[in-house]
């Protein structure tokens, strides 16, 4: 049975990406690789909205978070970690482990970060070297007001560096790195870019690059200075995940062919439809409408329903959605809709979810939920498609 893979990464990989990943191996110190590296980084820079550098590192998204920290910070640096969920916690923890002095502004899980509160905190404290922000919190399905947060940080005493975990938002949700004043943003191949896991992405602006020279955290594998030296020769310092990079090139080209605004509008419309469909199934959504992510929708499990039973009932019907993370394990479900996703796949997911809910004892009108989802999707698609 073909799976409808609806987790927030890894995401389904389109046929063309799969074919690219299955090509014969090439020399990673040869000219074809140089072209692959240059084209993919140039496409990513356009998608992210930066004239700065993009480095492709072999590793998972967490590796790119570590790279962000160790390349621009020193032990003892004052860093503010702004967290709204599990991934914000992870970013702060990495900085702490490498010796930064990390203060935290934590918001309730399910809420977005409030730029006003972050601004007040920054104004009351001695200057921070950097602020760690999450674009889209995958563990709760909440999108942060990243532009406002970045503006707030840039206006704070000492003008801290703006370091962003953009792993589950980049490509799928509006992001203008240079215009918004983001100094460093990271992502990974297996989220909206539709390739297999294995390539970590780091976009580095001028201020972050300048900070590298004085940064004293230990680094070797993730050192941007090495990546830069080798990129000039069309190579990476260490053997990269060549096959994944070939897939990533096609994923990036696919997004570029669709066009940024169109991709963003597609994700927003599918998110609106997913939200309405889940509500139609009687599930309460985690995030308030104005903070809902365009790439992952989280809903509370009905009272008395075990995630293990519900998840198994879905899997038996070919649908794979994610459960909760960290302290929300067993309390929520999360439907991923980033990258290669159409309304038909969400519609099919809603149908299966209705059946699975019935199987575990929650009577649901699946047909009505699907109609509600489709209506919300179509309404959003009509109003948000750019001219
Ligand atoms: C997926 C994800 C990560 C972790 O990426 P890995 O590839 O699993 O290491 C970090 N942050 C966010 C927001 C994510 O969605």
mmCIF file with all atom_site columns, N, CA, C and O in Angstrom, residues 50-53 68 71-73 122 128-131 133 149-164 177-178 180-185 203-215 224 228:
data_model
loop_
_atom_site.group_PDB
_atom_site.id
_atom_site.type_symbol
_atom_site.label_atom_id
_atom_site.label_alt_id
_atom_site.label_comp_id
_atom_site.label_asym_id
_atom_site.label_entity_id
_atom_site.label_seq_id
_atom_site.pdbx_PDB_ins_code
_atom_site.Cartn_x
_atom_site.Cartn_y
_atom_site.Cartn_z
_atom_site.occupancy
_atom_site.B_iso_or_equiv
_atom_site.pdbx_formal_charge
_atom_site.auth_seq_id
_atom_site.auth_comp_id
_atom_site.auth_asym_id
_atom_site.auth_atom_id
_atom_site.pdbx_PDB_model_num
ATOM 1   N N  . UNK A 1 50  ? 18.227 36.215 0.105  1.00 0.00 ? 50  UNK A N  1
ATOM 2   C CA . UNK A 1 50  ? 19.487 36.783 0.585  1.00 0.00 ? 50  UNK A CA 1
ATOM 3   C C  . UNK A 1 50  ? 20.518 36.911 -0.530 1.00 0.00 ? 50  UNK A C  1
ATOM 4   O O  . UNK A 1 50  ? 20.557 36.095 -1.458 1.00 0.00 ? 50  UNK A O  1
ATOM 5   N N  . UNK A 1 51  ? 21.320 37.962 -0.420 1.00 0.00 ? 51  UNK A N  1
ATOM 6   C CA . UNK A 1 51  ? 22.501 38.101 -1.283 1.00 0.00 ? 51  UNK A CA 1
ATOM 7   C C  . UNK A 1 51  ? 23.729 37.518 -0.593 1.00 0.00 ? 51  UNK A C  1
ATOM 8   O O  . UNK A 1 51  ? 24.833 37.573 -1.128 1.00 0.00 ? 51  UNK A O  1
ATOM 9   N N  . UNK A 1 52  ? 23.533 36.993 0.614  1.00 0.00 ? 52  UNK A N  1
ATOM 10  C CA . UNK A 1 52  ? 24.655 36.432 1.372  1.00 0.00 ? 52  UNK A CA 1
ATOM 11  C C  . UNK A 1 52  ? 24.994 35.027 0.925  1.00 0.00 ? 52  UNK A C  1
ATOM 12  O O  . UNK A 1 52  ? 24.534 34.539 -0.116 1.00 0.00 ? 52  UNK A O  1
ATOM 13  N N  . UNK A 1 53  ? 25.785 34.359 1.753  1.00 0.00 ? 53  UNK A N  1
ATOM 14  C CA . UNK A 1 53  ? 26.273 33.020 1.405  1.00 0.00 ? 53  UNK A CA 1
ATOM 15  C C  . UNK A 1 53  ? 25.305 31.939 1.875  1.00 0.00 ? 53  UNK A C  1
ATOM 16  O O  . UNK A 1 53  ? 24.636 32.099 2.892  1.00 0.00 ? 53  UNK A O  1
ATOM 17  N N  . UNK A 1 68  ? 25.255 26.966 13.440 1.00 0.00 ? 68  UNK A N  1
ATOM 18  C CA . UNK A 1 68  ? 24.904 28.377 13.655 1.00 0.00 ? 68  UNK A CA 1
ATOM 19  C C  . UNK A 1 68  ? 25.529 28.892 14.941 1.00 0.00 ? 68  UNK A C  1
ATOM 20  O O  . UNK A 1 68  ? 26.078 29.994 14.997 1.00 0.00 ? 68  UNK A O  1
ATOM 21  N N  . UNK A 1 71  ? 29.782 28.809 15.029 1.00 0.00 ? 71  UNK A N  1
ATOM 22  C CA . UNK A 1 71  ? 30.527 29.646 14.090 1.00 0.00 ? 71  UNK A CA 1
ATOM 23  C C  . UNK A 1 71  ? 30.546 31.123 14.450 1.00 0.00 ? 71  UNK A C  1
ATOM 24  O O  . UNK A 1 71  ? 31.391 31.862 13.939 1.00 0.00 ? 71  UNK A O  1
ATOM 25  N N  . UNK A 1 72  ? 29.611 31.572 15.284 1.00 0.00 ? 72  UNK A N  1
ATOM 26  C CA . UNK A 1 72  ? 29.541 33.020 15.541 1.00 0.00 ? 72  UNK A CA 1
ATOM 27  C C  . UNK A 1 72  ? 29.651 33.389 17.017 1.00 0.00 ? 72  UNK A C  1
ATOM 28  O O  . UNK A 1 72  ? 29.654 34.570 17.356 1.00 0.00 ? 72  UNK A O  1
ATOM 29  N N  . UNK A 1 73  ? 29.720 32.403 17.912 1.00 0.00 ? 73  UNK A N  1
ATOM 30  C CA . UNK A 1 73  ? 29.701 32.707 19.351 1.00 0.00 ? 73  UNK A CA 1
ATOM 31  C C  . UNK A 1 73  ? 30.960 32.214 20.061 1.00 0.00 ? 73  UNK A C  1
ATOM 32  O O  . UNK A 1 73  ? 31.685 31.362 19.544 1.00 0.00 ? 73  UNK A O  1
ATOM 33  N N  . UNK A 1 122 ? 14.965 42.445 26.374 1.00 0.00 ? 122 UNK A N  1
ATOM 34  C CA . UNK A 1 122 ? 16.246 42.876 25.803 1.00 0.00 ? 122 UNK A CA 1
ATOM 35  C C  . UNK A 1 122 ? 16.637 44.265 26.313 1.00 0.00 ? 122 UNK A C  1
ATOM 36  O O  . UNK A 1 122 ? 17.815 44.533 26.566 1.00 0.00 ? 122 UNK A O  1
ATOM 37  N N  . UNK A 1 128 ? 23.068 41.506 24.715 1.00 0.00 ? 128 UNK A N  1
ATOM 38  C CA . UNK A 1 128 ? 23.284 40.115 24.328 1.00 0.00 ? 128 UNK A CA 1
ATOM 39  C C  . UNK A 1 128 ? 24.085 40.061 23.035 1.00 0.00 ? 128 UNK A C  1
ATOM 40  O O  . UNK A 1 128 ? 23.952 40.932 22.170 1.00 0.00 ? 128 UNK A O  1
ATOM 41  N N  . UNK A 1 129 ? 24.885 39.010 22.900 1.00 0.00 ? 129 UNK A N  1
ATOM 42  C CA . UNK A 1 129 ? 25.631 38.813 21.649 1.00 0.00 ? 129 UNK A CA 1
ATOM 43  C C  . UNK A 1 129 ? 24.712 38.312 20.543 1.00 0.00 ? 129 UNK A C  1
ATOM 44  O O  . UNK A 1 129 ? 24.910 38.618 19.371 1.00 0.00 ? 129 UNK A O  1
ATOM 45  N N  . UNK A 1 130 ? 23.726 37.507 20.930 1.00 0.00 ? 130 UNK A N  1
ATOM 46  C CA . UNK A 1 130 ? 22.848 36.910 19.924 1.00 0.00 ? 130 UNK A CA 1
ATOM 47  C C  . UNK A 1 130 ? 21.512 36.534 20.551 1.00 0.00 ? 130 UNK A C  1
ATOM 48  O O  . UNK A 1 130 ? 21.417 36.297 21.752 1.00 0.00 ? 130 UNK A O  1
ATOM 49  N N  . UNK A 1 131 ? 20.477 36.494 19.708 1.00 0.00 ? 131 UNK A N  1
ATOM 50  C CA . UNK A 1 131 ? 19.168 36.001 20.123 1.00 0.00 ? 131 UNK A CA 1
ATOM 51  C C  . UNK A 1 131 ? 18.800 34.834 19.210 1.00 0.00 ? 131 UNK A C  1
ATOM 52  O O  . UNK A 1 131 ? 18.944 34.916 17.986 1.00 0.00 ? 131 UNK A O  1
ATOM 53  N N  . UNK A 1 133 ? 16.041 32.455 17.645 1.00 0.00 ? 133 UNK A N  1
ATOM 54  C CA . UNK A 1 133 ? 14.615 32.496 17.324 1.00 0.00 ? 133 UNK A CA 1
ATOM 55  C C  . UNK A 1 133 ? 14.209 31.270 16.491 1.00 0.00 ? 133 UNK A C  1
ATOM 56  O O  . UNK A 1 133 ? 15.028 30.725 15.751 1.00 0.00 ? 133 UNK A O  1
ATOM 57  N N  . UNK A 1 149 ? 9.916  39.975 15.267 1.00 0.00 ? 149 UNK A N  1
ATOM 58  C CA . UNK A 1 149 ? 10.916 39.559 16.259 1.00 0.00 ? 149 UNK A CA 1
ATOM 59  C C  . UNK A 1 149 ? 12.316 39.988 15.826 1.00 0.00 ? 149 UNK A C  1
ATOM 60  O O  . UNK A 1 149 ? 13.101 40.515 16.633 1.00 0.00 ? 149 UNK A O  1
ATOM 61  N N  . UNK A 1 150 ? 12.633 39.794 14.545 1.00 0.00 ? 150 UNK A N  1
ATOM 62  C CA . UNK A 1 150 ? 13.959 40.174 14.057 1.00 0.00 ? 150 UNK A CA 1
ATOM 63  C C  . UNK A 1 150 ? 14.151 41.691 14.174 1.00 0.00 ? 150 UNK A C  1
ATOM 64  O O  . UNK A 1 150 ? 15.214 42.166 14.586 1.00 0.00 ? 150 UNK A O  1
ATOM 65  N N  . UNK A 1 151 ? 13.114 42.444 13.845 1.00 0.00 ? 151 UNK A N  1
ATOM 66  C CA . UNK A 1 151 ? 13.185 43.911 13.947 1.00 0.00 ? 151 UNK A CA 1
ATOM 67  C C  . UNK A 1 151 ? 13.419 44.328 15.401 1.00 0.00 ? 151 UNK A C  1
ATOM 68  O O  . UNK A 1 151 ? 14.225 45.223 15.686 1.00 0.00 ? 151 UNK A O  1
ATOM 69  N N  . UNK A 1 152 ? 12.721 43.664 16.319 1.00 0.00 ? 152 UNK A N  1
ATOM 70  C CA . UNK A 1 152 ? 12.872 43.954 17.750 1.00 0.00 ? 152 UNK A CA 1
ATOM 71  C C  . UNK A 1 152 ? 14.307 43.697 18.202 1.00 0.00 ? 152 UNK A C  1
ATOM 72  O O  . UNK A 1 152 ? 14.899 44.506 18.928 1.00 0.00 ? 152 UNK A O  1
ATOM 73  N N  . UNK A 1 153 ? 14.853 42.579 17.786 1.00 0.00 ? 153 UNK A N  1
ATOM 74  C CA . UNK A 1 153 ? 16.217 42.230 18.208 1.00 0.00 ? 153 UNK A CA 1
ATOM 75  C C  . UNK A 1 153 ? 17.216 43.234 17.631 1.00 0.00 ? 153 UNK A C  1
ATOM 76  O O  . UNK A 1 153 ? 18.128 43.694 18.326 1.00 0.00 ? 153 UNK A O  1
ATOM 77  N N  . UNK A 1 154 ? 17.025 43.595 16.383 1.00 0.00 ? 154 UNK A N  1
ATOM 78  C CA . UNK A 1 154 ? 17.943 44.537 15.733 1.00 0.00 ? 154 UNK A CA 1
ATOM 79  C C  . UNK A 1 154 ? 17.946 45.913 16.415 1.00 0.00 ? 154 UNK A C  1
ATOM 80  O O  . UNK A 1 154 ? 18.928 46.645 16.354 1.00 0.00 ? 154 UNK A O  1
ATOM 81  N N  . UNK A 1 155 ? 16.810 46.248 17.053 1.00 0.00 ? 155 UNK A N  1
ATOM 82  C CA . UNK A 1 155 ? 16.696 47.563 17.704 1.00 0.00 ? 155 UNK A CA 1
ATOM 83  C C  . UNK A 1 155 ? 17.200 47.526 19.149 1.00 0.00 ? 155 UNK A C  1
ATOM 84  O O  . UNK A 1 155 ? 17.263 48.551 19.818 1.00 0.00 ? 155 UNK A O  1
ATOM 85  N N  . UNK A 1 156 ? 17.564 46.341 19.639 1.00 0.00 ? 156 UNK A N  1
ATOM 86  C CA . UNK A 1 156 ? 17.927 46.184 21.056 1.00 0.00 ? 156 UNK A CA 1
ATOM 87  C C  . UNK A 1 156 ? 19.361 46.661 21.322 1.00 0.00 ? 156 UNK A C  1
ATOM 88  O O  . UNK A 1 156 ? 20.165 46.747 20.392 1.00 0.00 ? 156 UNK A O  1
ATOM 89  N N  . UNK A 1 157 ? 19.674 46.956 22.603 1.00 0.00 ? 157 UNK A N  1
ATOM 90  C CA . UNK A 1 157 ? 21.035 47.387 22.957 1.00 0.00 ? 157 UNK A CA 1
ATOM 91  C C  . UNK A 1 157 ? 22.075 46.390 22.453 1.00 0.00 ? 157 UNK A C  1
ATOM 92  O O  . UNK A 1 157 ? 21.881 45.178 22.572 1.00 0.00 ? 157 UNK A O  1
ATOM 93  N N  . UNK A 1 158 ? 23.123 46.906 21.862 1.00 0.00 ? 158 UNK A N  1
ATOM 94  C CA . UNK A 1 158 ? 24.210 46.035 21.399 1.00 0.00 ? 158 UNK A CA 1
ATOM 95  C C  . UNK A 1 158 ? 23.935 45.382 20.055 1.00 0.00 ? 158 UNK A C  1
ATOM 96  O O  . UNK A 1 158 ? 24.788 44.660 19.543 1.00 0.00 ? 158 UNK A O  1
ATOM 97  N N  . UNK A 1 159 ? 22.741 45.600 19.509 1.00 0.00 ? 159 UNK A N  1
ATOM 98  C CA . UNK A 1 159 ? 22.341 44.989 18.227 1.00 0.00 ? 159 UNK A CA 1
ATOM 99  C C  . UNK A 1 159 ? 22.770 43.512 18.152 1.00 0.00 ? 159 UNK A C  1
ATOM 100 O O  . UNK A 1 159 ? 23.668 43.141 17.390 1.00 0.00 ? 159 UNK A O  1
ATOM 101 N N  . UNK A 1 160 ? 22.097 42.655 18.945 1.00 0.00 ? 160 UNK A N  1
ATOM 102 C CA . UNK A 1 160 ? 22.479 41.237 18.941 1.00 0.00 ? 160 UNK A CA 1
ATOM 103 C C  . UNK A 1 160 ? 22.314 40.610 17.556 1.00 0.00 ? 160 UNK A C  1
ATOM 104 O O  . UNK A 1 160 ? 21.504 41.076 16.748 1.00 0.00 ? 160 UNK A O  1
ATOM 105 N N  . UNK A 1 161 ? 23.072 39.557 17.319 1.00 0.00 ? 161 UNK A N  1
ATOM 106 C CA . UNK A 1 161 ? 22.895 38.790 16.082 1.00 0.00 ? 161 UNK A CA 1
ATOM 107 C C  . UNK A 1 161 ? 21.535 38.082 16.128 1.00 0.00 ? 161 UNK A C  1
ATOM 108 O O  . UNK A 1 161 ? 21.108 37.604 17.183 1.00 0.00 ? 161 UNK A O  1
ATOM 109 N N  . UNK A 1 162 ? 20.880 38.003 14.980 1.00 0.00 ? 162 UNK A N  1
ATOM 110 C CA . UNK A 1 162 ? 19.597 37.318 14.863 1.00 0.00 ? 162 UNK A CA 1
ATOM 111 C C  . UNK A 1 162 ? 19.849 35.953 14.229 1.00 0.00 ? 162 UNK A C  1
ATOM 112 O O  . UNK A 1 162 ? 20.133 35.846 13.041 1.00 0.00 ? 162 UNK A O  1
ATOM 113 N N  . UNK A 1 163 ? 19.793 34.900 15.065 1.00 0.00 ? 163 UNK A N  1
ATOM 114 C CA . UNK A 1 163 ? 20.051 33.537 14.592 1.00 0.00 ? 163 UNK A CA 1
ATOM 115 C C  . UNK A 1 163 ? 18.720 32.775 14.570 1.00 0.00 ? 163 UNK A C  1
ATOM 116 O O  . UNK A 1 163 ? 18.021 32.731 15.586 1.00 0.00 ? 163 UNK A O  1
ATOM 117 N N  . UNK A 1 164 ? 18.376 32.197 13.433 1.00 0.00 ? 164 UNK A N  1
ATOM 118 C CA . UNK A 1 164 ? 17.029 31.652 13.259 1.00 0.00 ? 164 UNK A CA 1
ATOM 119 C C  . UNK A 1 164 ? 17.039 30.173 12.870 1.00 0.00 ? 164 UNK A C  1
ATOM 120 O O  . UNK A 1 164 ? 17.724 29.771 11.919 1.00 0.00 ? 164 UNK A O  1
ATOM 121 N N  . UNK A 1 177 ? 15.219 36.990 4.231  1.00 0.00 ? 177 UNK A N  1
ATOM 122 C CA . UNK A 1 177 ? 16.351 37.057 5.151  1.00 0.00 ? 177 UNK A CA 1
ATOM 123 C C  . UNK A 1 177 ? 16.959 38.456 5.227  1.00 0.00 ? 177 UNK A C  1
ATOM 124 O O  . UNK A 1 177 ? 17.109 39.013 6.318  1.00 0.00 ? 177 UNK A O  1
ATOM 125 N N  . UNK A 1 178 ? 17.327 39.019 4.111  1.00 0.00 ? 178 UNK A N  1
ATOM 126 C CA . UNK A 1 178 ? 18.020 40.318 4.128  1.00 0.00 ? 178 UNK A CA 1
ATOM 127 C C  . UNK A 1 178 ? 17.075 41.444 4.548  1.00 0.00 ? 178 UNK A C  1
ATOM 128 O O  . UNK A 1 178 ? 17.434 42.275 5.391  1.00 0.00 ? 178 UNK A O  1
ATOM 129 N N  . UNK A 1 180 ? 14.439 41.353 6.366  1.00 0.00 ? 180 UNK A N  1
ATOM 130 C CA . UNK A 1 180 ? 14.003 41.251 7.762  1.00 0.00 ? 180 UNK A CA 1
ATOM 131 C C  . UNK A 1 180 ? 15.162 41.415 8.742  1.00 0.00 ? 180 UNK A C  1
ATOM 132 O O  . UNK A 1 180 ? 14.959 41.451 9.943  1.00 0.00 ? 180 UNK A O  1
ATOM 133 N N  . UNK A 1 181 ? 16.375 41.482 8.256  1.00 0.00 ? 181 UNK A N  1
ATOM 134 C CA . UNK A 1 181 ? 17.507 41.651 9.153  1.00 0.00 ? 181 UNK A CA 1
ATOM 135 C C  . UNK A 1 181 ? 17.915 40.381 9.875  1.00 0.00 ? 181 UNK A C  1
ATOM 136 O O  . UNK A 1 181 ? 18.418 40.429 11.008 1.00 0.00 ? 181 UNK A O  1
ATOM 137 N N  . UNK A 1 182 ? 17.712 39.245 9.242  1.00 0.00 ? 182 UNK A N  1
ATOM 138 C CA . UNK A 1 182 ? 18.158 37.971 9.834  1.00 0.00 ? 182 UNK A CA 1
ATOM 139 C C  . UNK A 1 182 ? 19.632 37.764 9.476  1.00 0.00 ? 182 UNK A C  1
ATOM 140 O O  . UNK A 1 182 ? 20.028 37.910 8.321  1.00 0.00 ? 182 UNK A O  1
ATOM 141 N N  . UNK A 1 183 ? 20.443 37.435 10.484 1.00 0.00 ? 183 UNK A N  1
ATOM 142 C CA . UNK A 1 183 ? 21.882 37.294 10.239 1.00 0.00 ? 183 UNK A CA 1
ATOM 143 C C  . UNK A 1 183 ? 22.280 35.882 9.846  1.00 0.00 ? 183 UNK A C  1
ATOM 144 O O  . UNK A 1 183 ? 23.273 35.690 9.137  1.00 0.00 ? 183 UNK A O  1
ATOM 145 N N  . UNK A 1 184 ? 21.537 34.907 10.306 1.00 0.00 ? 184 UNK A N  1
ATOM 146 C CA . UNK A 1 184 ? 21.888 33.517 10.010 1.00 0.00 ? 184 UNK A CA 1
ATOM 147 C C  . UNK A 1 184 ? 20.610 32.689 10.128 1.00 0.00 ? 184 UNK A C  1
ATOM 148 O O  . UNK A 1 184 ? 19.899 32.786 11.128 1.00 0.00 ? 184 UNK A O  1
ATOM 149 N N  . UNK A 1 185 ? 20.322 31.900 9.101  1.00 0.00 ? 185 UNK A N  1
ATOM 150 C CA . UNK A 1 185 ? 19.141 31.035 9.178  1.00 0.00 ? 185 UNK A CA 1
ATOM 151 C C  . UNK A 1 185 ? 19.521 29.661 8.651  1.00 0.00 ? 185 UNK A C  1
ATOM 152 O O  . UNK A 1 185 ? 20.314 29.547 7.717  1.00 0.00 ? 185 UNK A O  1
ATOM 153 N N  . UNK A 1 203 ? 22.345 29.713 5.782  1.00 0.00 ? 203 UNK A N  1
ATOM 154 C CA . UNK A 1 203 ? 22.504 30.978 5.055  1.00 0.00 ? 203 UNK A CA 1
ATOM 155 C C  . UNK A 1 203 ? 23.099 31.995 6.011  1.00 0.00 ? 203 UNK A C  1
ATOM 156 O O  . UNK A 1 203 ? 22.596 32.195 7.120  1.00 0.00 ? 203 UNK A O  1
ATOM 157 N N  . UNK A 1 204 ? 24.193 32.617 5.578  1.00 0.00 ? 204 UNK A N  1
ATOM 158 C CA . UNK A 1 204 ? 24.996 33.447 6.470  1.00 0.00 ? 204 UNK A CA 1
ATOM 159 C C  . UNK A 1 204 ? 25.098 34.869 5.909  1.00 0.00 ? 204 UNK A C  1
ATOM 160 O O  . UNK A 1 204 ? 25.608 35.061 4.804  1.00 0.00 ? 204 UNK A O  1
ATOM 161 N N  . UNK A 1 205 ? 24.605 35.837 6.672  1.00 0.00 ? 205 UNK A N  1
ATOM 162 C CA . UNK A 1 205 ? 24.665 37.231 6.264  1.00 0.00 ? 205 UNK A CA 1
ATOM 163 C C  . UNK A 1 205 ? 25.987 37.881 6.669  1.00 0.00 ? 205 UNK A C  1
ATOM 164 O O  . UNK A 1 205 ? 26.823 37.270 7.350  1.00 0.00 ? 205 UNK A O  1
ATOM 165 N N  . UNK A 1 206 ? 26.135 39.132 6.283  1.00 0.00 ? 206 UNK A N  1
ATOM 166 C CA . UNK A 1 206 ? 27.416 39.833 6.473  1.00 0.00 ? 206 UNK A CA 1
ATOM 167 C C  . UNK A 1 206 ? 27.797 39.953 7.952  1.00 0.00 ? 206 UNK A C  1
ATOM 168 O O  . UNK A 1 206 ? 28.966 39.787 8.315  1.00 0.00 ? 206 UNK A O  1
ATOM 169 N N  . UNK A 1 207 ? 26.823 40.252 8.813  1.00 0.00 ? 207 UNK A N  1
ATOM 170 C CA . UNK A 1 207 ? 27.167 40.441 10.238 1.00 0.00 ? 207 UNK A CA 1
ATOM 171 C C  . UNK A 1 207 ? 27.579 39.119 10.886 1.00 0.00 ? 207 UNK A C  1
ATOM 172 O O  . UNK A 1 207 ? 28.469 39.084 11.740 1.00 0.00 ? 207 UNK A O  1
ATOM 173 N N  . UNK A 1 208 ? 26.927 38.038 10.475 1.00 0.00 ? 208 UNK A N  1
ATOM 174 C CA . UNK A 1 208 ? 27.317 36.730 11.016 1.00 0.00 ? 208 UNK A CA 1
ATOM 175 C C  . UNK A 1 208 ? 28.706 36.354 10.522 1.00 0.00 ? 208 UNK A C  1
ATOM 176 O O  . UNK A 1 208 ? 29.539 35.842 11.275 1.00 0.00 ? 208 UNK A O  1
ATOM 177 N N  . UNK A 1 209 ? 28.955 36.647 9.267  1.00 0.00 ? 209 UNK A N  1
ATOM 178 C CA . UNK A 1 209 ? 30.275 36.341 8.711  1.00 0.00 ? 209 UNK A CA 1
ATOM 179 C C  . UNK A 1 209 ? 31.360 37.112 9.460  1.00 0.00 ? 209 UNK A C  1
ATOM 180 O O  . UNK A 1 209 ? 32.420 36.566 9.785  1.00 0.00 ? 209 UNK A O  1
ATOM 181 N N  . UNK A 1 210 ? 31.073 38.361 9.761  1.00 0.00 ? 210 UNK A N  1
ATOM 182 C CA . UNK A 1 210 ? 32.052 39.168 10.488 1.00 0.00 ? 210 UNK A CA 1
ATOM 183 C C  . UNK A 1 210 ? 32.305 38.599 11.883 1.00 0.00 ? 210 UNK A C  1
ATOM 184 O O  . UNK A 1 210 ? 33.420 38.659 12.402 1.00 0.00 ? 210 UNK A O  1
ATOM 185 N N  . UNK A 1 211 ? 31.253 38.011 12.475 1.00 0.00 ? 211 UNK A N  1
ATOM 186 C CA . UNK A 1 211 ? 31.388 37.472 13.836 1.00 0.00 ? 211 UNK A CA 1
ATOM 187 C C  . UNK A 1 211 ? 32.245 36.200 13.865 1.00 0.00 ? 211 UNK A C  1
ATOM 188 O O  . UNK A 1 211 ? 32.781 35.833 14.913 1.00 0.00 ? 211 UNK A O  1
ATOM 189 N N  . UNK A 1 212 ? 32.369 35.539 12.726 1.00 0.00 ? 212 UNK A N  1
ATOM 190 C CA . UNK A 1 212 ? 33.145 34.288 12.692 1.00 0.00 ? 212 UNK A CA 1
ATOM 191 C C  . UNK A 1 212 ? 34.587 34.488 13.153 1.00 0.00 ? 212 UNK A C  1
ATOM 192 O O  . UNK A 1 212 ? 35.172 33.623 13.804 1.00 0.00 ? 212 UNK A O  1
ATOM 193 N N  . UNK A 1 213 ? 35.149 35.615 12.772 1.00 0.00 ? 213 UNK A N  1
ATOM 194 C CA . UNK A 1 213 ? 36.577 35.845 13.028 1.00 0.00 ? 213 UNK A CA 1
ATOM 195 C C  . UNK A 1 213 ? 36.897 35.831 14.517 1.00 0.00 ? 213 UNK A C  1
ATOM 196 O O  . UNK A 1 213 ? 37.951 35.325 14.936 1.00 0.00 ? 213 UNK A O  1
ATOM 197 N N  . UNK A 1 214 ? 35.971 36.392 15.343 1.00 0.00 ? 214 UNK A N  1
ATOM 198 C CA . UNK A 1 214 ? 36.262 36.466 16.776 1.00 0.00 ? 214 UNK A CA 1
ATOM 199 C C  . UNK A 1 214 ? 35.615 35.323 17.563 1.00 0.00 ? 214 UNK A C  1
ATOM 200 O O  . UNK A 1 214 ? 35.848 35.192 18.768 1.00 0.00 ? 214 UNK A O  1
ATOM 201 N N  . UNK A 1 215 ? 34.797 34.505 16.901 1.00 0.00 ? 215 UNK A N  1
ATOM 202 C CA . UNK A 1 215 ? 34.098 33.426 17.614 1.00 0.00 ? 215 UNK A CA 1
ATOM 203 C C  . UNK A 1 215 ? 35.092 32.360 18.070 1.00 0.00 ? 215 UNK A C  1
ATOM 204 O O  . UNK A 1 215 ? 35.934 31.915 17.300 1.00 0.00 ? 215 UNK A O  1
ATOM 205 N N  . UNK A 1 224 ? 32.398 27.184 9.103  1.00 0.00 ? 224 UNK A N  1
ATOM 206 C CA . UNK A 1 224 ? 32.021 27.900 7.877  1.00 0.00 ? 224 UNK A CA 1
ATOM 207 C C  . UNK A 1 224 ? 33.252 28.379 7.103  1.00 0.00 ? 224 UNK A C  1
ATOM 208 O O  . UNK A 1 224 ? 33.205 28.543 5.893  1.00 0.00 ? 224 UNK A O  1
ATOM 209 N N  . UNK A 1 228 ? 33.597 27.799 3.238  1.00 0.00 ? 228 UNK A N  1
ATOM 210 C CA . UNK A 1 228 ? 33.763 28.922 2.302  1.00 0.00 ? 228 UNK A CA 1
ATOM 211 C C  . UNK A 1 228 ? 34.972 28.698 1.385  1.00 0.00 ? 228 UNK A C  1
ATOM 212 O O  . UNK A 1 228 ? 34.872 28.858 0.171  1.00 0.00 ? 228 UNK A O  1
#
